[in-house]
Amino acid sequence: MGGMEMEQALHAARALVLADLMADKVADADIVSLVEDAVVHRRWWVEQWPEGAAFVAGLIAQDVQDALLDRYGRWPLCPVCTESGDPHALDVEPELGTDPHWVCPKTAVAVARVGRLGTPMEG
């Protein structure tokens, strides 16, 4: 994979994660800087393993989710289990794969593709 394809994959992943943060109205400057940190980290990772560029969107989403947990709390909260009184975050599945989705870990319901939080799942 050339440098241009790698940068396109990283920028596309960045845009998807930012779209999810904006859908949840949590894309303030501090949080956007967490996305930038994740992109920098994954740029090195993709340079080492160019075939991994197809997985970078899900990985950056997980990196941001982990960073947010450390600083702010769970994100994104599961919209499926709102009645349980036990708020929990969605997981990215597959953990290392193409076409990552936000999935409820309790019900296995796919809520949205990464980058599409707040929009209905397409058939």
PDB file of C-alpha atoms in Angstrom:
ATOM      1  CA  MET A   1       0.000   0.000   0.000  1.00  0.00           C
ATOM      2  CA  GLY A   2       1.354   3.368  -0.968  1.00  0.00           C
ATOM      3  CA  GLY A   3       1.541   6.384   1.274  1.00  0.00           C
ATOM      4  CA  MET A   4      -1.470   7.998  -0.400  1.00  0.00           C
ATOM      5  CA  GLU A   5      -3.725   4.969   0.161  1.00  0.00           C
ATOM      6  CA  MET A   6      -2.592   4.749   3.768  1.00  0.00           C
ATOM      7  CA  GLU A   7      -3.364   8.433   4.357  1.00  0.00           C
ATOM      8  CA  GLN A   8      -6.771   8.030   2.697  1.00  0.00           C
ATOM      9  CA  ALA A   9      -7.588   5.086   4.975  1.00  0.00           C
ATOM     10  CA  LEU A  10      -6.503   7.058   8.054  1.00  0.00           C
ATOM     11  CA  HIS A  11      -8.454  10.166   7.045  1.00  0.00           C
ATOM     12  CA  ALA A  12     -11.550   8.110   6.270  1.00  0.00           C
ATOM     13  CA  ALA A  13     -11.306   6.392   9.671  1.00  0.00           C
ATOM     14  CA  ARG A  14     -10.855   9.769  11.388  1.00  0.00           C
ATOM     15  CA  ALA A  15     -13.961  11.114   9.633  1.00  0.00           C
ATOM     16  CA  LEU A  16     -16.046   8.082  10.657  1.00  0.00           C
ATOM     17  CA  VAL A  17     -15.100   8.342  14.324  1.00  0.00           C
ATOM     18  CA  LEU A  18     -15.655  12.116  14.336  1.00  0.00           C
ATOM     19  CA  ALA A  19     -19.094  11.562  12.786  1.00  0.00           C
ATOM     20  CA  ASP A  20     -19.983   9.201  15.638  1.00  0.00           C
ATOM     21  CA  LEU A  21     -18.716  11.670  18.239  1.00  0.00           C
ATOM     22  CA  MET A  22     -20.751  14.457  16.606  1.00  0.00           C
ATOM     23  CA  ALA A  23     -23.851  12.254  16.480  1.00  0.00           C
ATOM     24  CA  ASP A  24     -23.552  11.854  20.242  1.00  0.00           C
ATOM     25  CA  LYS A  25     -22.763  15.583  20.630  1.00  0.00           C
ATOM     26  CA  VAL A  26     -19.462  14.903  22.385  1.00  0.00           C
ATOM     27  CA  ALA A  27     -16.998  16.213  19.765  1.00  0.00           C
ATOM     28  CA  ASP A  28     -15.437  19.014  21.793  1.00  0.00           C
ATOM     29  CA  ALA A  29     -11.809  20.057  21.282  1.00  0.00           C
ATOM     30  CA  ASP A  30     -10.372  17.797  23.999  1.00  0.00           C
ATOM     31  CA  ILE A  31     -12.109  14.760  22.553  1.00  0.00           C
ATOM     32  CA  VAL A  32     -11.148  15.604  18.970  1.00  0.00           C
ATOM     33  CA  SER A  33      -7.536  15.694  20.153  1.00  0.00           C
ATOM     34  CA  LEU A  34      -7.992  12.099  21.378  1.00  0.00           C
ATOM     35  CA  VAL A  35      -9.011  11.173  17.824  1.00  0.00           C
ATOM     36  CA  GLU A  36      -5.903  12.886  16.465  1.00  0.00           C
ATOM     37  CA  ASP A  37      -3.728  10.966  18.949  1.00  0.00           C
ATOM     38  CA  ALA A  38      -5.325   7.692  17.847  1.00  0.00           C
ATOM     39  CA  VAL A  39      -4.710   8.518  14.172  1.00  0.00           C
ATOM     40  CA  VAL A  40      -1.039   9.253  14.877  1.00  0.00           C
ATOM     41  CA  HIS A  41      -0.688   5.962  16.741  1.00  0.00           C
ATOM     42  CA  ARG A  42      -2.423   3.976  13.996  1.00  0.00           C
ATOM     43  CA  ARG A  43      -0.379   5.686  11.267  1.00  0.00           C
ATOM     44  CA  TRP A  44       2.708   4.039  12.751  1.00  0.00           C
ATOM     45  CA  TRP A  45       0.804   0.752  13.049  1.00  0.00           C
ATOM     46  CA  VAL A  46      -0.271   0.822   9.378  1.00  0.00           C
ATOM     47  CA  GLU A  47       3.260   1.730   8.290  1.00  0.00           C
ATOM     48  CA  GLN A  48       4.420  -1.470  10.008  1.00  0.00           C
ATOM     49  CA  TRP A  49       1.548  -3.572   8.628  1.00  0.00           C
ATOM     50  CA  PRO A  50       0.149  -1.998   5.428  1.00  0.00           C
ATOM     51  CA  GLU A  51      -2.435  -4.778   4.984  1.00  0.00           C
ATOM     52  CA  GLY A  52      -4.000  -3.560   8.243  1.00  0.00           C
ATOM     53  CA  ALA A  53      -5.257  -0.340   6.641  1.00  0.00           C
ATOM     54  CA  ALA A  54      -8.619  -2.036   6.012  1.00  0.00           C
ATOM     55  CA  PHE A  55      -9.033  -2.442   9.786  1.00  0.00           C
ATOM     56  CA  VAL A  56      -8.021   1.042  10.887  1.00  0.00           C
ATOM     57  CA  ALA A  57     -11.540   2.526  11.260  1.00  0.00           C
ATOM     58  CA  GLY A  58     -12.554  -0.017  13.887  1.00  0.00           C
ATOM     59  CA  LEU A  59      -9.207   0.259  15.645  1.00  0.00           C
ATOM     60  CA  ILE A  60      -9.326   4.052  15.858  1.00  0.00           C
ATOM     61  CA  ALA A  61     -12.911   3.828  17.152  1.00  0.00           C
ATOM     62  CA  GLN A  62     -11.722   1.423  19.868  1.00  0.00           C
ATOM     63  CA  ASP A  63      -8.711   3.617  20.687  1.00  0.00           C
ATOM     64  CA  VAL A  64     -10.949   6.662  21.137  1.00  0.00           C
ATOM     65  CA  GLN A  65     -13.446   4.635  23.160  1.00  0.00           C
ATOM     66  CA  ASP A  66     -10.647   3.476  25.481  1.00  0.00           C
ATOM     67  CA  ALA A  67      -9.248   7.003  25.861  1.00  0.00           C
ATOM     68  CA  LEU A  68     -12.717   8.378  26.624  1.00  0.00           C
ATOM     69  CA  LEU A  69     -13.318   5.705  29.259  1.00  0.00           C
ATOM     70  CA  ASP A  70     -10.136   6.751  31.052  1.00  0.00           C
ATOM     71  CA  ARG A  71     -11.022  10.465  31.015  1.00  0.00           C
ATOM     72  CA  TYR A  72     -14.789  10.918  30.661  1.00  0.00           C
ATOM     73  CA  GLY A  73     -16.651   7.632  30.984  1.00  0.00           C
ATOM     74  CA  ARG A  74     -18.336   5.126  28.720  1.00  0.00           C
ATOM     75  CA  TRP A  75     -18.940   5.975  25.064  1.00  0.00           C
ATOM     76  CA  PRO A  76     -21.029   5.360  23.067  1.00  0.00           C
ATOM     77  CA  LEU A  77     -23.787   4.344  25.431  1.00  0.00           C
ATOM     78  CA  CYS A  78     -26.017   1.510  24.291  1.00  0.00           C
ATOM     79  CA  PRO A  79     -29.393   2.773  23.019  1.00  0.00           C
ATOM     80  CA  VAL A  80     -30.853  -0.762  23.077  1.00  0.00           C
ATOM     81  CA  CYS A  81     -30.709  -1.415  26.812  1.00  0.00           C
ATOM     82  CA  THR A  82     -32.000   1.912  28.122  1.00  0.00           C
ATOM     83  CA  GLU A  83     -34.575   0.258  30.410  1.00  0.00           C
ATOM     84  CA  SER A  84     -32.084  -1.953  32.256  1.00  0.00           C
ATOM     85  CA  GLY A  85     -30.781   0.807  34.524  1.00  0.00           C
ATOM     86  CA  ASP A  86     -27.263  -0.454  33.779  1.00  0.00           C
ATOM     87  CA  PRO A  87     -25.786   1.892  31.164  1.00  0.00           C
ATOM     88  CA  HIS A  88     -23.030   0.269  29.186  1.00  0.00           C
ATOM     89  CA  ALA A  89     -20.991   1.103  26.128  1.00  0.00           C
ATOM     90  CA  LEU A  90     -21.289  -0.469  22.723  1.00  0.00           C
ATOM     91  CA  ASP A  91     -18.427  -2.624  21.448  1.00  0.00           C
ATOM     92  CA  VAL A  92     -16.781  -2.491  18.040  1.00  0.00           C
ATOM     93  CA  GLU A  93     -17.162  -5.744  16.134  1.00  0.00           C
ATOM     94  CA  PRO A  94     -15.268  -7.301  14.592  1.00  0.00           C
ATOM     95  CA  GLU A  95     -12.394  -6.236  16.806  1.00  0.00           C
ATOM     96  CA  LEU A  96      -9.997  -6.589  13.893  1.00  0.00           C
ATOM     97  CA  GLY A  97     -11.877  -6.653  10.626  1.00  0.00           C
ATOM     98  CA  THR A  98     -13.446  -4.710   7.847  1.00  0.00           C
ATOM     99  CA  ASP A  99     -16.877  -3.056   8.076  1.00  0.00           C
ATOM    100  CA  PRO A 100     -16.811  -2.452  11.844  1.00  0.00           C
ATOM    101  CA  HIS A 101     -20.108  -1.981  13.680  1.00  0.00           C
ATOM    102  CA  TRP A 102     -21.147  -0.703  17.098  1.00  0.00           C
ATOM    103  CA  VAL A 103     -22.775  -3.704  18.801  1.00  0.00           C
ATOM    104  CA  CYS A 104     -24.520  -4.118  22.141  1.00  0.00           C
ATOM    105  CA  PRO A 105     -22.381  -6.591  24.105  1.00  0.00           C
ATOM    106  CA  LYS A 106     -25.399  -7.827  26.098  1.00  0.00           C
ATOM    107  CA  THR A 107     -27.891  -8.442  23.293  1.00  0.00           C
ATOM    108  CA  ALA A 108     -25.532  -8.761  20.283  1.00  0.00           C
ATOM    109  CA  VAL A 109     -27.715  -6.219  18.447  1.00  0.00           C
ATOM    110  CA  ALA A 110     -25.783  -4.292  15.801  1.00  0.00           C
ATOM    111  CA  VAL A 111     -26.724  -0.661  16.424  1.00  0.00           C
ATOM    112  CA  ALA A 112     -24.820   1.090  13.613  1.00  0.00           C
ATOM    113  CA  ARG A 113     -21.773   0.933  11.427  1.00  0.00           C
ATOM    114  CA  VAL A 114     -18.797   2.880  12.751  1.00  0.00           C
ATOM    115  CA  GLY A 115     -19.391   6.382  11.425  1.00  0.00           C
ATOM    116  CA  ARG A 116     -23.185   5.993  11.370  1.00  0.00           C
ATOM    117  CA  LEU A 117     -24.262   6.347  15.003  1.00  0.00           C
ATOM    118  CA  GLY A 118     -27.623   8.046  15.223  1.00  0.00           C
ATOM    119  CA  THR A 119     -28.789   6.702  11.862  1.00  0.00           C
ATOM    120  CA  PRO A 120     -30.973   3.641  11.367  1.00  0.00           C
ATOM    121  CA  MET A 121     -29.243   0.405  10.388  1.00  0.00           C
ATOM    122  CA  GLU A 122     -29.672  -0.405   6.725  1.00  0.00           C
ATOM    123  CA  GLY A 123     -31.118  -3.805   5.962  1.00  0.00           C
TER     124      GLY A 123
END
